[in-house]
Coordinates of C-alpha atoms in Angstrom, one line a residue:
M1 CA 148.3 29.5 49.8
K2 CA 146.8 32.9 48.7
Y3 CA 148.7 35.2 46.4
V4 CA 147.3 38.5 45.0
K5 CA 149.3 40.7 42.6
K6 CA 147.5 44.2 42.0
D7 CA 149.3 47.1 40.5
S8 CA 152.8 45.6 41.2
I9 CA 151.8 45.5 44.9
E10 CA 152.1 42.0 46.1
S11 CA 150.8 40.3 48.9
M12 CA 150.7 36.6 50.2
V13 CA 149.3 34.7 53.1
L14 CA 150.3 31.0 53.8
P15 CA 147.8 28.8 55.6
C16 CA 148.3 29.0 59.4
A17 CA 146.6 26.5 61.5
E18 CA 145.6 27.0 65.1
P19 CA 148.4 25.1 66.9
F20 CA 147.6 22.3 69.3
I21 CA 150.2 23.3 71.7
T22 CA 151.0 27.0 72.7
S23 CA 153.0 27.0 75.8
Y24 CA 156.0 28.2 73.9
P25 CA 156.2 29.6 70.5
H26 CA 158.7 26.8 69.3
H27 CA 155.9 24.1 69.6
S28 CA 153.4 26.4 68.1
C29 CA 155.5 27.4 65.1
Y30 CA 156.0 24.1 63.4
M31 CA 152.3 22.9 64.4
S32 CA 151.0 26.0 62.7
I33 CA 152.8 24.8 59.5
L34 CA 151.6 21.2 59.8
G35 CA 148.0 22.1 60.3
N36 CA 145.6 19.9 62.3
N37 CA 146.4 16.9 60.0
S38 CA 145.3 13.8 62.1
D39 CA 148.0 11.6 60.5
Y40 CA 150.8 14.1 61.3
Q41 CA 149.5 14.7 64.8
N42 CA 149.2 11.0 65.7
A43 CA 153.0 10.6 64.5
I44 CA 154.2 13.4 66.9
L45 CA 151.9 12.6 70.0
D46 CA 154.4 10.1 71.5
A47 CA 156.8 12.8 71.5
Y48 CA 154.6 14.7 73.8
I49 CA 154.3 12.1 76.4
Q50 CA 157.5 13.2 78.3
L51 CA 158.1 16.2 80.4
A52 CA 161.3 17.5 81.5
F53 CA 162.1 20.0 84.3
N54 CA 165.3 22.0 84.2
A55 CA 166.2 22.9 87.8
T56 CA 169.1 25.0 86.8
G57 CA 167.0 27.2 84.3
R58 CA 163.8 27.0 86.7
R59 CA 161.7 25.8 83.7
L60 CA 159.3 23.0 82.6
D61 CA 158.9 22.1 79.1
F62 CA 158.0 18.9 77.1
S63 CA 161.2 17.0 76.8
I64 CA 161.7 17.4 73.2
G65 CA 161.3 21.3 73.8
V66 CA 164.7 21.4 75.4
D67 CA 166.2 21.4 71.7
I68 CA 163.0 21.7 69.4
V69 CA 165.1 23.0 66.6
E70 CA 166.8 19.6 66.2
F71 CA 163.3 17.9 66.5
M72 CA 161.7 20.2 63.9
E73 CA 164.6 19.8 61.4
H74 CA 164.3 15.9 61.7
L75 CA 160.5 15.8 61.1
P76 CA 159.7 13.9 58.0
F77 CA 156.9 16.4 57.2
L78 CA 159.0 19.6 56.9
E79 CA 161.7 20.7 54.8
G80 CA 163.9 23.7 55.7
K81 CA 166.4 26.5 55.0
Y82 CA 168.9 28.2 57.1
I83 CA 170.9 31.4 56.9
D84 CA 173.5 32.7 59.5
R85 CA 173.1 36.1 60.6
K86 CA 176.5 36.8 60.0
V87 CA 175.9 36.2 56.2
M88 CA 173.0 38.6 56.4
R89 CA 175.3 41.3 57.8
Q90 CA 177.9 40.5 55.5
Y91 CA 176.1 41.1 52.4
H92 CA 173.9 43.9 53.8
T93 CA 170.8 41.9 53.3
K94 CA 167.6 43.4 54.5
Y95 CA 165.5 41.2 56.8
A96 CA 162.2 42.5 55.2
E97 CA 163.4 41.4 51.5
Y98 CA 164.7 38.1 52.6
I99 CA 161.5 37.1 54.6
K100 CA 159.1 38.4 51.6
D101 CA 161.2 36.3 48.9
H102 CA 161.0 33.1 51.2
I103 CA 157.3 33.6 51.8
I104 CA 156.7 34.0 48.1
S105 CA 158.7 30.6 47.8
G106 CA 156.0 29.0 50.2
Y107 CA 158.4 29.0 53.2
Y108 CA 157.3 30.1 56.7
V109 CA 160.0 32.1 58.5
Y110 CA 161.0 31.7 62.2
L111 CA 163.7 33.8 63.9
L112 CA 164.5 35.7 67.1
V113 CA 163.9 39.4 67.2
N114 CA 164.3 42.4 69.4
Y115 CA 161.0 43.7 70.7
F116 CA 162.4 47.0 71.5
Y117 CA 161.7 47.8 67.9
I118 CA 158.5 46.4 67.6
S119 CA 155.4 48.7 68.1
A120 CA 152.8 46.0 68.8
D121 CA 154.7 45.2 72.2
Q122 CA 153.8 48.3 74.1
D123 CA 155.6 47.0 77.1
C124 CA 159.0 46.9 75.2
F125 CA 158.7 49.3 72.2
H126 CA 161.6 51.8 72.9
K127 CA 161.5 50.9 76.5
R128 CA 163.5 47.6 76.9
H129 CA 165.2 45.0 75.1
R130 CA 163.4 41.5 74.9
I131 CA 164.7 38.8 72.6
H132 CA 161.9 36.2 71.6
D133 CA 160.8 33.9 68.7
L134 CA 158.6 35.2 65.9
F135 CA 156.7 33.2 63.5
I136 CA 155.9 34.9 60.1
Y137 CA 153.4 33.5 57.7
G138 CA 152.5 36.3 55.4
F139 CA 152.7 39.9 54.2
E140 CA 150.6 42.6 52.8
G141 CA 152.2 44.9 50.4
K142 CA 149.9 47.7 50.5
K143 CA 150.3 48.2 54.2
K144 CA 154.0 47.2 54.2
V145 CA 153.5 44.8 57.2
F146 CA 154.3 41.2 57.8
L147 CA 151.5 38.9 59.6
V148 CA 153.3 37.2 62.6
K149 CA 152.5 35.4 65.7
D150 CA 154.1 35.5 69.1
F151 CA 152.9 36.1 72.8
L152 CA 152.5 39.9 73.3
G153 CA 152.1 41.4 76.9
G154 CA 151.9 37.9 78.7
S155 CA 148.6 37.3 76.6
R156 CA 148.1 34.2 74.5
Y157 CA 149.6 33.1 71.5
K158 CA 148.0 35.3 68.7
G159 CA 148.6 37.0 65.5
F160 CA 149.5 40.7 64.7
E161 CA 151.4 42.9 62.3
V162 CA 154.8 44.3 62.2
T163 CA 155.9 46.8 59.5
Y164 CA 158.8 46.1 57.1
E165 CA 161.0 48.8 58.8
E166 CA 160.4 47.4 62.3
M167 CA 161.4 44.0 61.0
N168 CA 164.7 45.1 59.6
Q169 CA 165.4 46.9 62.9
A170 CA 164.1 44.0 65.1
G171 CA 166.1 41.4 63.3
A172 CA 169.3 43.2 62.8
N173 CA 169.8 44.5 66.2
L174 CA 170.5 41.3 68.1
E175 CA 173.7 39.9 69.5
L176 CA 174.8 36.8 67.7
E177 CA 175.5 35.1 71.0
R178 CA 172.0 35.3 71.9
D179 CA 170.5 33.8 69.0
W180 CA 169.6 30.2 70.3
L181 CA 167.8 29.4 67.0
R182 CA 171.4 29.5 65.6
G183 CA 170.2 31.6 62.4
I184 CA 167.0 32.4 60.5
K185 CA 165.0 29.4 59.8
S186 CA 162.5 28.9 56.8
Y187 CA 160.2 25.9 56.9
R188 CA 157.2 24.4 54.6
Q189 CA 155.4 21.2 54.5
K190 CA 157.5 18.6 52.6
S191 CA 155.7 17.3 49.5
M192 CA 158.1 14.3 48.8
I193 CA 158.1 12.7 52.5
H194 CA 159.2 9.0 51.3
E195 CA 158.4 7.9 54.7
E196 CA 156.1 5.6 56.6
I197 CA 154.1 7.4 59.3
Y198 CA 153.0 5.2 62.2
F199 CA 150.9 5.8 65.3
H200 CA 153.7 4.3 67.4
T201 CA 151.8 2.1 69.9
S202 CA 154.6 0.2 71.2
V203 CA 156.8 3.4 71.4
I204 CA 153.7 5.0 73.4
I205 CA 153.8 2.1 76.0
E206 CA 157.7 2.6 76.3
E207 CA 157.4 6.4 76.7
I208 CA 154.6 6.1 79.4
A209 CA 156.7 3.5 81.4
K210 CA 159.7 6.1 81.5
Y211 CA 157.3 8.8 82.5
I212 CA 156.0 6.8 85.5
N213 CA 159.3 5.9 86.6
G214 CA 161.1 9.4 85.8
K215 CA 163.5 8.1 83.4
K216 CA 165.0 10.3 80.7
S217 CA 163.6 10.3 77.2
G218 CA 161.9 12.4 74.7
Y219 CA 163.8 12.0 71.4
A220 CA 166.7 14.0 72.5
S221 CA 169.4 14.8 69.7
L222 CA 173.1 14.3 70.3
N223 CA 173.7 18.0 70.8
D224 CA 170.6 17.8 73.4
I225 CA 172.0 14.9 75.3
R226 CA 175.3 16.8 75.6
K227 CA 173.8 19.8 77.1
R228 CA 171.6 17.9 79.7
Q229 CA 173.3 17.4 83.1
D230 CA 171.7 14.5 85.1
Y231 CA 171.8 16.5 88.2
A232 CA 169.9 19.3 86.8
Y233 CA 167.1 17.5 84.8
Y234 CA 164.0 15.7 86.1
Y235 CA 161.6 13.7 84.3
G236 CA 158.1 12.2 84.3
S237 CA 156.6 11.9 87.7
H238 CA 159.7 13.2 89.4
I239 CA 158.9 16.9 88.0
Y240 CA 156.3 17.4 90.5
D241 CA 158.5 17.4 93.6
Q242 CA 160.8 19.9 91.7
I243 CA 157.7 22.1 90.9
V244 CA 156.7 22.0 94.5
K245 CA 160.2 23.2 95.6
E246 CA 160.1 25.8 93.0
C247 CA 156.7 27.3 94.2
I248 CA 157.9 27.3 97.8
Y249 CA 161.0 29.2 96.9
R250 CA 158.8 31.7 94.8
F251 CA 156.4 32.1 97.7
E252 CA 159.1 32.6 100.2
H253 CA 161.0 35.1 98.2
G254 CA 158.0 37.0 97.2
E255 CA 158.2 36.1 93.2
F256 CA 155.4 35.6 90.8
M257 CA 154.6 32.1 89.8
D258 CA 155.9 31.1 86.4
T259 CA 152.4 30.4 84.8
R260 CA 154.3 29.0 81.7
C261 CA 154.8 25.9 83.9
F262 CA 151.3 25.6 84.8
H263 CA 150.3 25.9 81.3
I264 CA 152.7 23.1 80.1
L265 CA 151.1 20.9 82.8
F266 CA 147.7 21.7 81.2
E267 CA 148.7 21.3 77.7
H268 CA 150.6 18.1 78.5
K269 CA 147.2 16.6 80.1
K270 CA 145.4 17.8 77.1
C271 CA 147.8 15.9 74.8
L272 CA 147.4 12.6 77.2
L273 CA 143.8 12.9 76.8
N274 CA 144.2 13.2 73.1
L275 CA 146.3 10.4 72.8
C276 CA 143.8 8.1 74.8
Q277 CA 141.0 9.4 72.6
N278 CA 142.7 8.6 69.3
L279 CA 143.7 5.1 70.7
N280 CA 140.1 4.4 71.4
R281 CA 139.0 5.7 68.0
D282 CA 141.1 3.2 66.4
Y283 CA 140.3 0.5 68.9
K284 CA 143.7 0.0 70.3
L285 CA 142.3 0.8 74.1
N286 CA 140.6 -1.5 76.4
N287 CA 138.6 -0.2 79.3
A288 CA 138.3 3.1 77.4
G289 CA 135.5 4.4 79.2
S290 CA 137.3 4.4 82.7
I291 CA 140.4 5.7 81.2
L292 CA 139.1 8.5 79.3
K293 CA 137.1 9.5 82.5
Q294 CA 140.2 9.6 84.4
F295 CA 142.3 11.6 82.1
Q296 CA 139.4 13.9 81.8
S297 CA 139.4 14.7 85.3
I298 CA 143.0 15.1 85.4
L299 CA 142.9 17.7 82.5
N300 CA 140.1 19.4 84.7
M301 CA 142.3 19.5 87.8
A302 CA 145.2 21.1 85.8
Y303 CA 142.8 23.6 84.4
I304 CA 141.9 24.6 88.0
L305 CA 145.8 24.5 88.9
R306 CA 146.6 27.0 86.1
N307 CA 143.9 29.4 87.2
F308 CA 145.3 29.2 90.7
S309 CA 148.6 30.2 89.5
L310 CA 147.1 33.1 87.6
A311 CA 145.1 34.1 90.7
Y312 CA 148.2 33.9 92.9
N313 CA 149.9 36.3 90.4
V314 CA 147.1 38.8 90.7
A315 CA 147.0 38.7 94.6
A316 CA 149.6 36.5 96.2
S317 CA 147.4 35.0 98.9
K318 CA 148.3 32.2 101.0
K319 CA 145.1 30.5 100.1
S320 CA 146.0 30.3 96.5
Y321 CA 149.5 29.3 97.2
K322 CA 148.4 26.1 99.5
N323 CA 145.8 25.4 96.7
I324 CA 148.6 25.2 94.0
L325 CA 150.5 22.7 96.3
K326 CA 147.5 20.8 97.0
F327 CA 146.5 20.3 93.3
L328 CA 150.2 19.5 92.3
V329 CA 150.1 16.4 94.7
K330 CA 146.5 15.5 93.6
I331 CA 147.5 15.5 89.9
C332 CA 150.7 13.6 90.4
N333 CA 148.8 10.8 92.2
A334 CA 145.8 10.7 89.8
E335 CA 148.3 10.8 86.8
T336 CA 150.4 7.9 88.1
E337 CA 147.3 5.7 88.7
A338 CA 145.7 6.7 85.4
M339 CA 149.0 6.0 83.4
A340 CA 149.6 2.6 85.1
L341 CA 146.0 1.5 83.9
L342 CA 146.5 3.0 80.5
I343 CA 149.7 1.0 80.0
K344 CA 148.2 -2.1 80.7
N345 CA 145.0 -1.6 78.4
I346 CA 146.9 -0.4 75.1
R347 CA 146.6 -3.0 72.3
L348 CA 149.4 -3.0 69.7
T349 CA 147.1 -3.3 66.7
T350 CA 143.7 -2.1 65.6
Q351 CA 140.8 -4.4 66.7
F352 CA 137.5 -4.2 64.6
Q353 CA 134.5 -3.5 66.8
M354 CA 131.7 -5.9 66.8
F355 CA 128.5 -3.7 66.7
I356 CA 126.2 -6.6 67.4
H357 CA 127.4 -7.0 70.9
K358 CA 127.0 -3.5 71.8
K359 CA 123.8 -2.8 73.9
T360 CA 124.8 0.2 75.7
L361 CA 127.1 3.1 74.1
D362 CA 128.4 5.7 76.7
I363 CA 129.6 8.8 75.7
N364 CA 133.3 7.5 75.8
D365 CA 132.7 4.8 73.3
A366 CA 134.6 5.3 70.2
T367 CA 131.3 4.9 68.0
L368 CA 129.9 8.2 69.3
E369 CA 131.1 11.0 67.3
F370 CA 130.6 14.6 68.5
D371 CA 131.5 17.6 66.6
S372 CA 133.9 20.3 68.5
N373 CA 130.7 22.1 69.9
W374 CA 129.9 19.5 72.3
R375 CA 131.4 19.9 75.8
L376 CA 131.8 17.4 78.9
K377 CA 129.9 18.6 81.7
E378 CA 132.1 18.8 84.8
N379 CA 132.0 15.8 87.4
S380 CA 129.4 14.1 85.0
D381 CA 129.0 11.6 82.3
V382 CA 127.1 14.0 79.9
Y383 CA 128.1 15.7 76.8
F384 CA 126.1 19.0 76.1
T385 CA 125.9 21.9 73.4
E386 CA 124.2 25.2 73.2
E387 CA 125.4 25.8 69.5
Q388 CA 123.0 25.8 66.6
N389 CA 123.7 22.9 64.2
A390 CA 126.0 21.0 66.5
F391 CA 125.8 17.3 65.9
M392 CA 126.5 14.0 67.1
Q393 CA 126.5 10.7 65.2
S394 CA 126.9 7.1 65.6
L395 CA 126.6 3.5 64.3
F396 CA 124.7 1.0 66.2
Y397 CA 123.1 -2.5 65.6
G398 CA 119.6 -3.4 66.4
T399 CA 115.9 -2.9 65.6
G400 CA 115.5 0.0 68.2
L401 CA 117.5 2.7 69.8
E402 CA 117.0 4.7 73.0
I403 CA 118.7 8.2 73.2
V404 CA 119.2 9.1 77.0
M405 CA 119.5 12.9 77.7
D406 CA 120.1 14.9 80.8
K407 CA 116.8 16.7 81.4
R408 CA 118.5 19.8 82.7
Y409 CA 120.5 20.3 79.5
C410 CA 117.7 19.5 77.1
D411 CA 115.3 22.0 75.3
E412 CA 114.0 19.4 72.8
D413 CA 114.5 21.3 69.9
F414 CA 116.7 19.0 67.6
T415 CA 116.5 16.6 64.7
I416 CA 116.9 12.8 64.6
R417 CA 117.9 11.1 61.3
I418 CA 118.2 7.2 60.8
D419 CA 120.2 6.3 57.9
G420 CA 119.9 9.8 56.3
V421 CA 116.0 9.9 56.9
V422 CA 114.3 11.9 59.7
A423 CA 113.3 9.2 62.1
E424 CA 109.6 8.0 62.5
H425 CA 108.1 6.2 65.6
I426 CA 109.8 8.3 68.3
T427 CA 108.3 8.1 71.8
R428 CA 109.4 10.3 74.8
T429 CA 109.4 9.3 78.4
A430 CA 111.0 10.8 81.5
N431 CA 113.0 9.4 84.6
Q432 CA 112.3 12.1 87.2
D433 CA 114.8 10.3 89.8
N434 CA 117.8 10.6 87.4
D435 CA 116.8 13.9 85.6
E436 CA 116.8 11.9 82.5
V437 CA 114.6 12.2 79.3
V438 CA 114.6 9.2 76.9
Y439 CA 113.7 9.1 73.1
H440 CA 112.8 5.7 71.9
I441 CA 113.0 5.1 68.1
G442 CA 111.6 1.7 67.0
G443 CA 110.3 0.0 63.8
L444 CA 113.8 -0.4 62.3
A445 CA 114.9 -3.3 60.0
N446 CA 117.4 -5.6 61.7
G447 CA 121.0 -4.6 60.9
I448 CA 123.6 -1.8 61.3
H449 CA 122.1 1.7 61.2
K450 CA 123.6 5.3 61.4
L451 CA 122.1 7.7 64.1
L452 CA 122.6 11.6 63.1
L453 CA 121.4 14.1 65.9
I454 CA 121.6 17.7 65.1
N455 CA 120.6 20.7 67.7
I456 CA 118.5 23.3 66.2
E457 CA 118.1 25.7 69.0
G458 CA 118.8 25.9 72.8
R459 CA 120.6 23.2 74.5
C460 CA 121.0 19.3 74.0
S461 CA 122.7 16.7 75.8
I462 CA 123.6 12.9 75.6
K463 CA 124.4 10.4 78.3
R464 CA 124.1 7.3 76.4
L465 CA 122.6 5.2 73.8
L466 CA 120.7 1.9 74.4
C467 CA 120.5 -0.4 71.7
F468 CA 117.8 -3.1 71.1
Y469 CA 117.2 -6.4 69.1
S470 CA 115.4 -9.6 69.8
E471 CA 117.4 -12.8 70.2
S472 CA 116.1 -14.0 66.8
D473 CA 117.6 -10.7 65.2
Q474 CA 121.0 -11.5 66.9
H475 CA 121.1 -15.0 65.5
N476 CA 120.6 -13.5 61.8
F477 CA 122.8 -10.6 62.3
N478 CA 124.8 -11.5 59.4
S479 CA 121.8 -11.6 56.9
N480 CA 122.5 -8.0 55.4
N481 CA 126.3 -8.4 54.9
Y482 CA 126.6 -8.5 51.3
C483 CA 129.2 -7.7 48.5
E484 CA 129.8 -8.7 45.1
M485 CA 132.5 -7.3 42.5
I486 CA 130.9 -5.7 39.6
G487 CA 133.5 -4.0 37.7
V488 CA 137.3 -3.3 37.1
D489 CA 138.9 -0.1 35.5
Y490 CA 142.5 0.4 34.1
N491 CA 141.9 3.3 32.2
T492 CA 140.9 6.3 34.6
K493 CA 144.2 6.4 36.4
G494 CA 144.3 9.2 39.0
N495 CA 141.5 11.2 37.5
W496 CA 138.7 10.0 39.5
R497 CA 136.7 12.9 40.1
N498 CA 134.2 12.7 37.1
A499 CA 134.0 9.0 37.5
Y500 CA 133.9 7.9 41.1
G501 CA 133.2 9.2 44.6
A502 CA 129.7 10.9 43.8
D503 CA 128.4 10.2 47.3
G504 CA 131.9 10.5 49.0
F505 CA 135.5 9.5 49.1
Y506 CA 138.4 8.6 51.2
L507 CA 141.9 9.6 49.9
I508 CA 144.8 7.9 51.8
G509 CA 146.8 10.7 53.1
G510 CA 144.4 13.4 51.6
E511 CA 140.8 14.6 51.8
H512 CA 138.1 12.5 53.4
K513 CA 134.7 13.3 52.5
L514 CA 132.5 10.4 53.6
P515 CA 129.0 9.8 52.3
K516 CA 126.0 11.2 54.5
Y517 CA 125.0 7.5 55.5
M518 CA 128.3 6.8 56.9
T519 CA 130.5 8.0 59.9
N520 CA 134.3 8.2 60.5
Q521 CA 134.0 4.7 62.2
S522 CA 132.7 3.3 58.9
I523 CA 136.3 2.9 57.6
K524 CA 139.1 1.2 59.6
F525 CA 142.4 -0.3 58.7
R526 CA 144.2 -3.0 60.6
N527 CA 148.0 -3.8 60.3
A528 CA 148.3 -1.1 57.5
H529 CA 150.8 1.9 57.7
L530 CA 150.5 5.1 55.9
L531 CA 153.2 5.7 53.4
V532 CA 153.6 9.0 52.0
W533 CA 155.7 9.4 48.5
D534 CA 154.6 12.7 47.2
S535 CA 151.9 15.3 47.8
D536 CA 152.6 17.4 44.8
S537 CA 153.0 14.8 41.9
T538 CA 152.9 15.1 38.2
D539 CA 152.5 11.4 37.8
E540 CA 149.0 10.8 36.2
R541 CA 148.4 7.6 38.3
A542 CA 148.5 9.8 41.3
L543 CA 145.1 10.7 42.7
E544 CA 143.7 14.2 42.5
N545 CA 143.2 15.7 46.0
P546 CA 140.4 18.1 45.9
A547 CA 141.7 20.0 49.0
T548 CA 144.9 21.1 47.3
N549 CA 144.1 20.4 43.5
R550 CA 147.4 18.5 43.5
R551 CA 148.0 14.9 43.0
I552 CA 149.1 12.8 45.8
M553 CA 151.2 9.5 45.9
V554 CA 150.3 7.8 49.1
Y555 CA 148.9 4.5 50.3
Q556 CA 148.1 2.4 53.2
E557 CA 150.5 -0.6 53.1
N558 CA 152.0 -3.8 54.5
D559 CA 154.7 -6.1 53.2
K560 CA 152.4 -9.2 53.4
E561 CA 148.6 -8.1 53.9
F562 CA 146.3 -5.9 55.9
D563 CA 142.4 -5.5 56.3
I564 CA 140.0 -2.8 55.7
N565 CA 136.8 -3.0 57.6
I566 CA 133.9 -1.0 55.6
I567 CA 130.6 -0.6 57.2
I568 CA 127.6 0.4 55.0
P569 CA 124.5 1.1 57.5
G570 CA 121.0 0.6 56.3
Q571 CA 119.4 -1.7 53.7
L572 CA 120.5 -0.4 50.5
K573 CA 123.5 -1.7 48.4
R574 CA 125.8 1.0 47.5
R575 CA 128.8 1.1 45.2
V576 CA 132.2 1.0 46.8
T577 CA 135.3 1.4 44.5
L578 CA 139.0 0.9 45.6
Y579 CA 141.9 2.3 43.9
F580 CA 145.1 0.2 43.7
V581 CA 148.5 1.5 42.3
D582 CA 152.1 0.7 42.9
Y583 CA 154.0 3.9 42.4
E584 CA 157.3 2.1 42.8
R585 CA 156.5 -0.2 39.6
F586 CA 157.6 -3.4 41.4
N587 CA 155.3 -5.5 38.9
T588 CA 152.8 -5.8 41.9
E589 CA 149.9 -8.5 41.8
L590 CA 147.3 -8.6 44.7
I591 CA 144.5 -10.7 45.8
V592 CA 141.5 -8.9 47.2
Q593 CA 139.2 -11.1 49.6
V594 CA 135.9 -9.9 50.8
L595 CA 134.8 -11.5 54.2
D596 CA 131.5 -11.1 56.3
K597 CA 133.1 -9.7 59.5
N598 CA 130.7 -11.3 61.9
T599 CA 130.9 -14.9 60.5
N600 CA 134.3 -14.7 58.5
K601 CA 132.5 -16.2 55.4
L602 CA 134.1 -15.6 52.1
L603 CA 131.9 -13.4 50.0
G604 CA 134.2 -13.0 47.0
E605 CA 137.8 -13.0 45.7
T606 CA 139.4 -11.2 43.0
K607 CA 143.2 -11.2 41.6
L608 CA 144.6 -7.9 40.5
V609 CA 147.4 -7.6 37.8
Q610 CA 148.9 -4.7 36.2
V611 CA 148.7 -2.9 39.6
D612 CA 151.6 -0.8 38.6
A613 CA 149.3 1.1 36.0
G614 CA 146.6 1.7 38.5
V615 CA 143.4 -0.3 38.8
Y616 CA 139.9 0.6 40.1
V617 CA 137.9 -2.3 41.5
T618 CA 134.1 -1.7 42.1
Y619 CA 131.8 -3.6 44.4
R620 CA 128.2 -3.5 45.3
A621 CA 128.0 -4.0 49.1
C622 CA 125.9 -3.5 52.2
G623 CA 126.5 -3.9 55.9
D624 CA 129.6 -5.0 57.7
I625 CA 132.6 -6.5 55.4
I626 CA 136.3 -6.8 55.7
L627 CA 138.4 -6.6 52.6
K628 CA 141.8 -8.5 53.1
I629 CA 144.5 -7.1 50.7
R630 CA 147.2 -9.7 50.1
K631 CA 150.6 -9.4 48.0
V632 CA 151.2 -12.0 45.5
K633 CA 153.9 -10.4 43.7
G634 CA 156.0 -7.2 44.3
R635 CA 157.0 -5.5 47.5
L636 CA 154.0 -4.3 49.2
A637 CA 150.1 -4.9 49.6
L638 CA 148.6 -1.4 49.1
V639 CA 145.7 0.7 48.4
S640 CA 145.3 4.4 47.7
G641 CA 141.5 5.4 47.8
I642 CA 138.1 4.4 48.5
F643 CA 135.4 6.0 46.7
F644 CA 131.4 5.8 47.3
Q645 CA 128.4 6.1 44.9
S646 CA 124.8 5.0 45.1

């Protein structure tokens, strides 16, 4: 939040994320508030599996979008206020003053307005009345404008400015019966959530099955269920026949295609691919390479389909129309096949990966982590980038590694680092038949290593990684897995910043800043659930969160036990500190066992008492280990933070 006060002129701009879904403003609204928090995103992805087509209204949306207000108001991450427009009129309240007061209090405002009074919309301003949603996230007092987001003139969801006077007019001049939002809504992220946040694997399986069979689902509220007439609504795979009928009707009657429908289809496929990628990153997906490839292909088809609809509305050619019908059938068939394969390959719990068995890492392997500047080359198994400083990183096991690139997308100006050090002993070969160039890195010590590749200039590509080790190395794979407990601290409480985490840290439910020698795959939880108590606490036991400068009361927990897999690549033994605290004060006692992941050999065991007060336990560790957190006494087994220092 940014707050400025100069010469009694006030301005405030609340954080406003780029929303994951932009098909309709009601989805973009709450996603802009929540930001791109991966925990929150995973918790709502299962709500975006189901689609619903309203044949009476001739409209496609995600099933929850039929009554998105109910969905938003029951999210555990948001708290909201509401005021009826009748009250605004009764007390002669100015919309601009009401909105400013709420933004100053940290609330985003969401309401319907009449664009007849908003000059930014040149298609409507003083020409015609258009009632639409508006999302407001800030104001600038000097200019006397609000900072808002919506669709203008058929363009994408974007930000623009609305003057105070325009807002007063646009809010007040709207018939009450047309206010489907049922008043003026104000939302902000909830600090005291008191909820477990799950990646609902079992619900995902159930929702996919309903989608395949065209059955009603999608977290419908009681009010929503009453509004949905069975004869008018179609779900899942059954929507495609209805969209085809709608396209035929529009073609025969000379109407424009509803491009919103095709954008929803595109964003739905984006959600499905994102869902599969998250399952893969958490090692909850078998046959990941094949599944991800299929869903990426479906997303590409949906993108082409959306472009055909745009082309049709520019010039209503019969060719574009036939292509639309053709791609609708193709996507429906491909999606049904891909979803059937997906539902068979979802695991219910995280499975820790055994790196020693990985000889080939393709671009769909969860171990390979690409930043957002890498793109998949269409109809190929190649990731490439043209951005400076774009990076890819991965963990691998062995004494050598080959990086296979596509020669056509390789300008050979990049840096390779192994375990944080610029790689030596690199040789280059070319495979002319497959247009491949291969970089071989050898001379590494037996064990797990981190690869970091940074593009300096031009283009760079990745097809796969090949890991090498001798048979004798494989038999000795556990030789570097090491851990010993070296300290316990009951005094620091939540004030860790000057005591721990010099190399990096992983705050449960907060900021993650991992050491340069680790990747996102270096920390994994199994059978643990995220429990959020308070993200703005005054309790001295709560950890300081550098991202917000507030204390957070959050932990991963299980009512019996859970596992943490920590992988520290390279040969150096590093300090790893875990923070345990029971914010509920149930007189908790824990046992922490450290195991060699590959042999299950017990490396150490520590019993912790006085967990209610907050305790740090420090280990010296290297390699691939599992920490098993087991409840002895109290309500939960739990952990709140992990810290690293050399």
